[in-house]
PDB file of C-alpha atoms in Angstrom:
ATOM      1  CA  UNK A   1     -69.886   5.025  36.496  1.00 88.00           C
ATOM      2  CA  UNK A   2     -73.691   5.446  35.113  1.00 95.00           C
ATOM      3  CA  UNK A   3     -75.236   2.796  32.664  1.00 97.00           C
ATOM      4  CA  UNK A   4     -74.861   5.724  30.027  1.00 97.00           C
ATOM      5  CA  UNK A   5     -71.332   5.694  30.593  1.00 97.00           C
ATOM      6  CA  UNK A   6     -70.879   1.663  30.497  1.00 97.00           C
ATOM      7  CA  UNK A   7     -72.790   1.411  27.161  1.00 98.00           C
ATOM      8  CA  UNK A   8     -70.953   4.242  25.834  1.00 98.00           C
ATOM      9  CA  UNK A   9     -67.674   2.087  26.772  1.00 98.00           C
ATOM     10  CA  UNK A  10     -69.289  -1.242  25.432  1.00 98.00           C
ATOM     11  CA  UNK A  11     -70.601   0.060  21.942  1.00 98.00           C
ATOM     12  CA  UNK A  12     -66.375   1.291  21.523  1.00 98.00           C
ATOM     13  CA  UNK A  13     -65.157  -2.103  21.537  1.00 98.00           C
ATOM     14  CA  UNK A  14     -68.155  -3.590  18.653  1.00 98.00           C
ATOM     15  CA  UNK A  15     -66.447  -4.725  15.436  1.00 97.00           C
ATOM     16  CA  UNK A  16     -68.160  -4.107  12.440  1.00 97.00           C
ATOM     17  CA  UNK A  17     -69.857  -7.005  10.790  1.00 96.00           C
ATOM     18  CA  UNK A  18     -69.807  -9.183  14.105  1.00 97.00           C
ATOM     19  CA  UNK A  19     -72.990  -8.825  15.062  1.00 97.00           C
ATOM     20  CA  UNK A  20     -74.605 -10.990  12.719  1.00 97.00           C
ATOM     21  CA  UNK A  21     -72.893 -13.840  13.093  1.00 97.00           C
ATOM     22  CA  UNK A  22     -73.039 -13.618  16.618  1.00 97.00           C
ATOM     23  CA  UNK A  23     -76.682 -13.495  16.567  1.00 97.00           C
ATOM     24  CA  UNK A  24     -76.999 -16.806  14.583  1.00 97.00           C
ATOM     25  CA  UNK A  25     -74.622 -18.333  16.144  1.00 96.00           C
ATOM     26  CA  UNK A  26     -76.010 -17.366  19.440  1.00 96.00           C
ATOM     27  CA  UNK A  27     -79.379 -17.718  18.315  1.00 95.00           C
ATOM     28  CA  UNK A  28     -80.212 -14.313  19.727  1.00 96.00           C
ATOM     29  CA  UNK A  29     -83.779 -11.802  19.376  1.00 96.00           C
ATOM     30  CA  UNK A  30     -82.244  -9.532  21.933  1.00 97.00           C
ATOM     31  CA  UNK A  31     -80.029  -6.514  20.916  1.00 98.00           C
ATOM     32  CA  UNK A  32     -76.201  -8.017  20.062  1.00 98.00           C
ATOM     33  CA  UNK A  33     -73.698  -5.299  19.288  1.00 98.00           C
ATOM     34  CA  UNK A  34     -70.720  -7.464  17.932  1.00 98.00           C
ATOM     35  CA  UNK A  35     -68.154  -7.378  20.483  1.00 98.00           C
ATOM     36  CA  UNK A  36     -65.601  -9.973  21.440  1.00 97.00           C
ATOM     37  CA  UNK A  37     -65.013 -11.843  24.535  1.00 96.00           C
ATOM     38  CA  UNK A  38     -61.423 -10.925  24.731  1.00 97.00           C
ATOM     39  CA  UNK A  39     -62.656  -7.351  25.269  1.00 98.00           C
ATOM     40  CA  UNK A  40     -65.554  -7.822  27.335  1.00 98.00           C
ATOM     41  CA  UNK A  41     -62.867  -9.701  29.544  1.00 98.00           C
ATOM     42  CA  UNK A  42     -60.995  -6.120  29.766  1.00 97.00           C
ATOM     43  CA  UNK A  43     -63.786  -4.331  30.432  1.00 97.00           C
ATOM     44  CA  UNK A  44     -64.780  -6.194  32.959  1.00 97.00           C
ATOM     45  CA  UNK A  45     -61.299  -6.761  34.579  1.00 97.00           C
ATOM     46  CA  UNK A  46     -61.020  -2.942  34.062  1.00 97.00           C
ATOM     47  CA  UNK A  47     -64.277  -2.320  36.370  1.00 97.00           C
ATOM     48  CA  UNK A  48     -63.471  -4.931  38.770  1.00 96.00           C
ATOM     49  CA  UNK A  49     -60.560  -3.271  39.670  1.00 95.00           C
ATOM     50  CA  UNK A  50     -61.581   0.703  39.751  1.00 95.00           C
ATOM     51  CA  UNK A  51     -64.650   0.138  41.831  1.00 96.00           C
ATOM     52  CA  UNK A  52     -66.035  -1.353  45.256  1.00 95.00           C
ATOM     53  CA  UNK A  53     -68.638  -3.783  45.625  1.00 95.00           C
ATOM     54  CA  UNK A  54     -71.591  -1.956  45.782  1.00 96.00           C
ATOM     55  CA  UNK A  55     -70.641  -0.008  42.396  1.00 96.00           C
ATOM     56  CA  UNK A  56     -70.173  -2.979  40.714  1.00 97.00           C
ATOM     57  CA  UNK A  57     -73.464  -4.973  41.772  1.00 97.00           C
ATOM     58  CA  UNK A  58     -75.558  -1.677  40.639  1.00 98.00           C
ATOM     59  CA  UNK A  59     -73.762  -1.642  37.505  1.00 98.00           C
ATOM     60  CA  UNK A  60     -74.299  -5.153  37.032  1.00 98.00           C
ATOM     61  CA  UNK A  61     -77.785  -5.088  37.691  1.00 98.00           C
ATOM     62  CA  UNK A  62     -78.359  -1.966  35.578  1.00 98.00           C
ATOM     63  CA  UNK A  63     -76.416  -3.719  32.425  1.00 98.00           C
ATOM     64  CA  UNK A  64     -78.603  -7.029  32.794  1.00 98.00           C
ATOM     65  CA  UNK A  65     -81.655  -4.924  32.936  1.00 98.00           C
ATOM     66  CA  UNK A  66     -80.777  -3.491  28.971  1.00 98.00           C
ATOM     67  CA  UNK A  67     -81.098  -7.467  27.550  1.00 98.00           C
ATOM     68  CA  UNK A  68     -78.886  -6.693  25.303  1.00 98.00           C
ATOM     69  CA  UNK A  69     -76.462  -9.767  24.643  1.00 98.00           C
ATOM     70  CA  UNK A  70     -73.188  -8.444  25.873  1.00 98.00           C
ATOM     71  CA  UNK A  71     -74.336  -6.019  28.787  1.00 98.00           C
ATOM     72  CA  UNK A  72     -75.782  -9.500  30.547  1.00 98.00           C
ATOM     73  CA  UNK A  73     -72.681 -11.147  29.270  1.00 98.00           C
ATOM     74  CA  UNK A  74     -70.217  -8.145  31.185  1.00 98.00           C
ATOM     75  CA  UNK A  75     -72.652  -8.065  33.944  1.00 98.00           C
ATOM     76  CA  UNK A  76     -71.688 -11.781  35.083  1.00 98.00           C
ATOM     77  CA  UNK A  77     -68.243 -11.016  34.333  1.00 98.00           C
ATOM     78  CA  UNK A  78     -68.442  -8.004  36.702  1.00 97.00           C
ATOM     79  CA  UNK A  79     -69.510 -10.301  39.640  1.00 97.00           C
ATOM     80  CA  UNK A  80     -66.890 -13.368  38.298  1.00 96.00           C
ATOM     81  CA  UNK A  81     -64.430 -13.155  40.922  1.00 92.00           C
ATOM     82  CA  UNK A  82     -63.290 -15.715  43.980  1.00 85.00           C
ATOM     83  CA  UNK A  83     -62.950 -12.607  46.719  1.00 89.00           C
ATOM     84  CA  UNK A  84     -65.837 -10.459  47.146  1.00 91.00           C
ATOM     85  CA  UNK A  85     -66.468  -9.312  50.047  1.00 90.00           C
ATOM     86  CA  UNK A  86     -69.221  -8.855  51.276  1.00 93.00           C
ATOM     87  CA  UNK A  87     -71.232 -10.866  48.400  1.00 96.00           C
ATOM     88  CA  UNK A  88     -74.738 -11.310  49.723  1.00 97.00           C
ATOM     89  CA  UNK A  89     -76.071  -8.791  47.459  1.00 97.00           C
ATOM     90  CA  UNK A  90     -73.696  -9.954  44.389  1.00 98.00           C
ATOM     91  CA  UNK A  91     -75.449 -13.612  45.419  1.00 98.00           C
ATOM     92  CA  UNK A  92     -78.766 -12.201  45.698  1.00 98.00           C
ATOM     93  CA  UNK A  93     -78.293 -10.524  42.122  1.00 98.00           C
ATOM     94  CA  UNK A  94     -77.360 -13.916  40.388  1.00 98.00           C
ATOM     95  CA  UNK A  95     -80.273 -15.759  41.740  1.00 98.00           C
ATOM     96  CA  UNK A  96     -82.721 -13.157  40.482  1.00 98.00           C
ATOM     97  CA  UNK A  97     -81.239 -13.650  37.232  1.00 98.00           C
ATOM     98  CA  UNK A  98     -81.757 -17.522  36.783  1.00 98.00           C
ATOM     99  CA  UNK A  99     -85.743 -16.963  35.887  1.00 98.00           C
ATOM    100  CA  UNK A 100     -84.380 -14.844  32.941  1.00 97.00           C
ATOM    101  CA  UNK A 101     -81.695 -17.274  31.581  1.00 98.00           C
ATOM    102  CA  UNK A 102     -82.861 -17.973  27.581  1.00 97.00           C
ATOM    103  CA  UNK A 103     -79.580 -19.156  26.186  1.00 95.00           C
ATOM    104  CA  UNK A 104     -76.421 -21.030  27.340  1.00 96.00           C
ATOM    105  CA  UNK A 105     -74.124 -18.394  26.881  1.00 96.00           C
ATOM    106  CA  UNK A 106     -75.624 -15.656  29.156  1.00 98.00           C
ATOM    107  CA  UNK A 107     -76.787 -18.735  31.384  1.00 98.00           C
ATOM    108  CA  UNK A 108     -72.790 -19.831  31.651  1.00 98.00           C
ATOM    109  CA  UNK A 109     -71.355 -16.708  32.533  1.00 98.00           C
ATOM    110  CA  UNK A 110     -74.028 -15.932  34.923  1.00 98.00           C
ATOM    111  CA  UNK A 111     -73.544 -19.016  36.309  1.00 98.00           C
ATOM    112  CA  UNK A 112     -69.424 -18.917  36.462  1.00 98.00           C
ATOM    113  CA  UNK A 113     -69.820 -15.799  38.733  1.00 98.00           C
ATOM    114  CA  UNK A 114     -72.558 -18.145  40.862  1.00 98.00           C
ATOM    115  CA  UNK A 115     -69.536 -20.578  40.662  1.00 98.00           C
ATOM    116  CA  UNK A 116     -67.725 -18.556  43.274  1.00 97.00           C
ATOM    117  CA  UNK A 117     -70.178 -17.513  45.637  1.00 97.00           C
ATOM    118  CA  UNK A 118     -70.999 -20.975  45.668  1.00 97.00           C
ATOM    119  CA  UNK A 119     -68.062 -22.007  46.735  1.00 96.00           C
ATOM    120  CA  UNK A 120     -67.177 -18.993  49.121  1.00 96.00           C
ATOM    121  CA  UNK A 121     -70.496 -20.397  50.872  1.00 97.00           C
ATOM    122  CA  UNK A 122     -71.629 -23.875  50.118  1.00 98.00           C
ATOM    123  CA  UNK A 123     -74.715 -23.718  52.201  1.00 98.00           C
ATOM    124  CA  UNK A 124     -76.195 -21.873  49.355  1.00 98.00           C
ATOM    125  CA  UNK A 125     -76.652 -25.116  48.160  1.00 98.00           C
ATOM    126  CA  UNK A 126     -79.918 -25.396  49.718  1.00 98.00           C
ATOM    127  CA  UNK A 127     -81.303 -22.428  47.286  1.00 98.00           C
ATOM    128  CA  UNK A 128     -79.719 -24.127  44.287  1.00 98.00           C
ATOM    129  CA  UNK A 129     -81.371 -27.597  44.824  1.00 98.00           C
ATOM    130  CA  UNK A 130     -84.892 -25.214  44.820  1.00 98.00           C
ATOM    131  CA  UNK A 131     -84.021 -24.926  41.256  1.00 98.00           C
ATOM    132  CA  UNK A 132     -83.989 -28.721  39.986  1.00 98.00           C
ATOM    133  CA  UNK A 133     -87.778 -28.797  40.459  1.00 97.00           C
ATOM    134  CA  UNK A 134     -88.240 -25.906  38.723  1.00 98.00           C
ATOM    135  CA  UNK A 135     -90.757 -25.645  35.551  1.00 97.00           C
ATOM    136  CA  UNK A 136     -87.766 -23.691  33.597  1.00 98.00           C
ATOM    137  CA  UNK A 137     -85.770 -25.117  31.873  1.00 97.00           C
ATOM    138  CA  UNK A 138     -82.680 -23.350  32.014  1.00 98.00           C
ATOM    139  CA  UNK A 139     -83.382 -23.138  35.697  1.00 98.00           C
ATOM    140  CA  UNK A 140     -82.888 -26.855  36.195  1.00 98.00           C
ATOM    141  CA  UNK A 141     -80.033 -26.436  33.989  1.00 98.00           C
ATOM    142  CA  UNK A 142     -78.651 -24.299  36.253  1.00 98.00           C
ATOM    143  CA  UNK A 143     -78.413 -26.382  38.985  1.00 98.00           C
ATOM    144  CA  UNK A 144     -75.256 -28.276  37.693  1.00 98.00           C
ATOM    145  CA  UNK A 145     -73.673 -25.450  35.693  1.00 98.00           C
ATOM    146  CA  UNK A 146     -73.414 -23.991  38.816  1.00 98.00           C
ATOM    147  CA  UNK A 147     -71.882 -26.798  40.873  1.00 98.00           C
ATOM    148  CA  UNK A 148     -69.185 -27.806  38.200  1.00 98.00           C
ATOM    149  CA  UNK A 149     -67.178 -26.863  40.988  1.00 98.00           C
ATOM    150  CA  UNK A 150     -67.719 -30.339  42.977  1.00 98.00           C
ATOM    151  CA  UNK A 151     -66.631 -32.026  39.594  1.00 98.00           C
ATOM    152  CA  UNK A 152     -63.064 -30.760  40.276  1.00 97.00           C
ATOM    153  CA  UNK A 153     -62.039 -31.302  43.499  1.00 95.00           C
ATOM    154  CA  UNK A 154     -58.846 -33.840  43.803  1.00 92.00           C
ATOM    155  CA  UNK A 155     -58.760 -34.127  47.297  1.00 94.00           C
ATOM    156  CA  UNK A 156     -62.289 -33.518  48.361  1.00 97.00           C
ATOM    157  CA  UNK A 157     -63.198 -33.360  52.194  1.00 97.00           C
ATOM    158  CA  UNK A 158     -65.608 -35.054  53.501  1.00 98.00           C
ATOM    159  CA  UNK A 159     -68.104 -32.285  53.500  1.00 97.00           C
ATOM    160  CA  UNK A 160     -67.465 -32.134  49.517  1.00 98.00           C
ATOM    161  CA  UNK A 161     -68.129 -35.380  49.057  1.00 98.00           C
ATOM    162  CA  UNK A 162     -71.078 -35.249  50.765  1.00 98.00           C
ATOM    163  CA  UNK A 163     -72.014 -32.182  48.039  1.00 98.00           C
ATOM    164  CA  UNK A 164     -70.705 -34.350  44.983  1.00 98.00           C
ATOM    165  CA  UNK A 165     -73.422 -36.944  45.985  1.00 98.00           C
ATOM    166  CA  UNK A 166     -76.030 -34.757  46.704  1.00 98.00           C
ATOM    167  CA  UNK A 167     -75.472 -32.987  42.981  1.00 98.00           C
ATOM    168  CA  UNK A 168     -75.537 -36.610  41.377  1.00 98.00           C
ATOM    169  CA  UNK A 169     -78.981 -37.376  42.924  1.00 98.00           C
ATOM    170  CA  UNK A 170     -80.382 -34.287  41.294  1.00 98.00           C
ATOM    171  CA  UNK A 171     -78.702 -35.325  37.805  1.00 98.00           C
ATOM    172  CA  UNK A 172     -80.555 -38.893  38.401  1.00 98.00           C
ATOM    173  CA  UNK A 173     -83.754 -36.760  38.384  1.00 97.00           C
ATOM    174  CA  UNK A 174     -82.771 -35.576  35.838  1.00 98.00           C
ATOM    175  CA  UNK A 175     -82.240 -38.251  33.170  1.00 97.00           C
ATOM    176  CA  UNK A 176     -85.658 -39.047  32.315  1.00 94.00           C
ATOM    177  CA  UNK A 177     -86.159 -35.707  31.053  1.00 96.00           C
ATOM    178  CA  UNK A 178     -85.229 -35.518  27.503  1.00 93.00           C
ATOM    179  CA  UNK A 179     -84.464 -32.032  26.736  1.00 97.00           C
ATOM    180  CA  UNK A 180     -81.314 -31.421  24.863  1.00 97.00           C
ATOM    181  CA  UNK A 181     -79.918 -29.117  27.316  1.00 97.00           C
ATOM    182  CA  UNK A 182     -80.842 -30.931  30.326  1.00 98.00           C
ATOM    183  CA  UNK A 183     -79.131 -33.804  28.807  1.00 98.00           C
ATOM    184  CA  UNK A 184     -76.019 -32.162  27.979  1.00 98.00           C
ATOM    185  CA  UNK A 185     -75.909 -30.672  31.748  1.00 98.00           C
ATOM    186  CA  UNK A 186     -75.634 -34.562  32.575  1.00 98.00           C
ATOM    187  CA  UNK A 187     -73.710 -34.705  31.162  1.00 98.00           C
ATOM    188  CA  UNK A 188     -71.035 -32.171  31.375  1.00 98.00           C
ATOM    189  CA  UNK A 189     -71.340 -33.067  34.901  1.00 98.00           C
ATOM    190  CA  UNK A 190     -69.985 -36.127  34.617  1.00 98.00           C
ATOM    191  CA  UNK A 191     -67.557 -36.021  32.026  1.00 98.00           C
ATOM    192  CA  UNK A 192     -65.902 -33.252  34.417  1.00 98.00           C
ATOM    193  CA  UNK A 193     -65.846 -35.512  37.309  1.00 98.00           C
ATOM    194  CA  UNK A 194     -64.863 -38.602  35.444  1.00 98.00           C
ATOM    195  CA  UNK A 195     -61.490 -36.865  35.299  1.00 97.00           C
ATOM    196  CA  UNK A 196     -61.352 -36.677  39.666  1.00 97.00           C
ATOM    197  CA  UNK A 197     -63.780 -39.664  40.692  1.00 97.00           C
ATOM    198  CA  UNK A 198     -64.355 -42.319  37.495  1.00 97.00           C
ATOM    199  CA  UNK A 199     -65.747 -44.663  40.173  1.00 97.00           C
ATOM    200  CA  UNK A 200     -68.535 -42.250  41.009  1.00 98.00           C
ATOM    201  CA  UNK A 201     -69.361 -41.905  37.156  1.00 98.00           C
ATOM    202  CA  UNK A 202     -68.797 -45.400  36.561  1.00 98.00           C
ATOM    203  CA  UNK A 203     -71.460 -45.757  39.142  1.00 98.00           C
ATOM    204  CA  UNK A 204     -74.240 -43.022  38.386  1.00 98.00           C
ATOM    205  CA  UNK A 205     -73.646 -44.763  34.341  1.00 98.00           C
ATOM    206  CA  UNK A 206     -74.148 -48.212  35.753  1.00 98.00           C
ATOM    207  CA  UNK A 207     -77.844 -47.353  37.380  1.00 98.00           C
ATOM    208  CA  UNK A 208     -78.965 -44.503  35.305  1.00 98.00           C
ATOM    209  CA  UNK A 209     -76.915 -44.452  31.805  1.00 97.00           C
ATOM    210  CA  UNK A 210     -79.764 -46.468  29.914  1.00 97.00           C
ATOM    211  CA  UNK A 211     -82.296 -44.122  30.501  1.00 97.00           C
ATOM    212  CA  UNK A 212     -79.680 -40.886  29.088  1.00 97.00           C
ATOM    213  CA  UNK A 213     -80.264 -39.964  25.654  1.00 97.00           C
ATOM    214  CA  UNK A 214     -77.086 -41.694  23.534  1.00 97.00           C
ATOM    215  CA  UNK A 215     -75.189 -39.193  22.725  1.00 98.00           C
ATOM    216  CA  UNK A 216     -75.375 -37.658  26.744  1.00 98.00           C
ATOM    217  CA  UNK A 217     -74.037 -40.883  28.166  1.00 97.00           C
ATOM    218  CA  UNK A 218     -71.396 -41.430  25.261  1.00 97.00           C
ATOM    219  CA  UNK A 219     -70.430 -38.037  26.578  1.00 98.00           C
ATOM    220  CA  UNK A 220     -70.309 -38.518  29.747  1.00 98.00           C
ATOM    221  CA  UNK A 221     -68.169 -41.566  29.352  1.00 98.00           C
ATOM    222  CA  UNK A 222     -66.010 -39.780  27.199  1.00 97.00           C
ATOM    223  CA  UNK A 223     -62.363 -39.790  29.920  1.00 97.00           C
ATOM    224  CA  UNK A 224     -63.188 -43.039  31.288  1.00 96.00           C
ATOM    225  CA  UNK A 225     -60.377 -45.852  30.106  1.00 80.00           C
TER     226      UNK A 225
END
């Protein structure tokens, strides 16, 4: 499938009239064509299952290089999946998207595909904790969108663990910075893991939760009894 094709198949799902609220709600510049996410999901699922690998990380690649809203949106969703194999070069793509991440909803599904090569390969931690020091914003954010995964486990292994603790030292670096969004990565963080490990978040409140904005630690205490 070429780009030309791809768009072609995007601009027959848009729904007349959609775009504009999408754009304000989204707070978008960039082109947004008005399609749902229900049919962005069958696109994608569509393409996931008609071609390899390689196809699919070109096509993704070539779709986030057109900025517009939903091509960057399909283009994580073409790499979303918890077998690829190989996915070095799907890996590779993600990362070189992070510097271009401008809005939480491209950011998230970029970072739900990262999800799973994270997890399919946790020493790719080591790139990811590159990106807490970062002077981007949404690249620090990224950093624990990206590792919700280690909020979730019920049973974690000791090498989890391990990961879990390392993610909650960067979100202590994180707590004196007082961006909105870095705040409510904090979080989300926590509030996920409160569900799994409430003595962990009990913990990281306990030393850290005075210096969170309000509304971040109210949040993050949100499951605990």
């Amino acid at each position: 499938m070429t780009l030309d094709d791809a768009l072609r198949a995007l601009r027959a799902q848009i729904e007349p009239g959609r775009a504009d609220g999408m754009r304000a709600y989204h707070k978008q510049t960039r082109e947004v064509l008005g399609i749902s996410n229900p049919a962005l999901n069958d696109l994608a699922k569509t393409w996931r299952q008609t071609f390899d690998v390689e196809t699919r990380v070109s096509l993704a690649k070539a779709l986030w290089e057109t900025d517009i809203f939903e091509a960057r949106i399909v283009a994580a969703k073409l790499l979303t999946q918890a077998r690829l194999r190989p996915d070095e070069t799907a890996w590779d793509l993600i990362c070189a998207w992070v510097p271009d991440f401008d809005s939480w909803a491209i950011a998230d599904h970029a970072c739900m595909a990262g999800q799973r090569r994270l997890t399919a390969n946790p020493d790719r931690l080591d790139t990811v904790e590159s990106w807490t020091t970062s002077d981007h914003l949404w690249t620090r954010r990224a950093a624990l969108v990206i590792t919700l995964p280690w909020t979730k486990q019920n049973n974690p292994k000791p090498a989890e663990l391990d990961a879990r603790d390392r993610i909650l030292q960067w979100a202590a670096g994180y707590v004196e910075d007082q961006d909105w969004f870095i705040q409510k990565s904090v979080a989300w963080w926590l509030r996920d893991l409160s569900k799994h490990d409430e003595t962990r978040v009990r913990n990281f409140l306990e030393l850290h939760g005075d210096r969170m904005k309000p509304f971040a630690a109210k949040e993050a205490a949100k499951y605990l009894a």
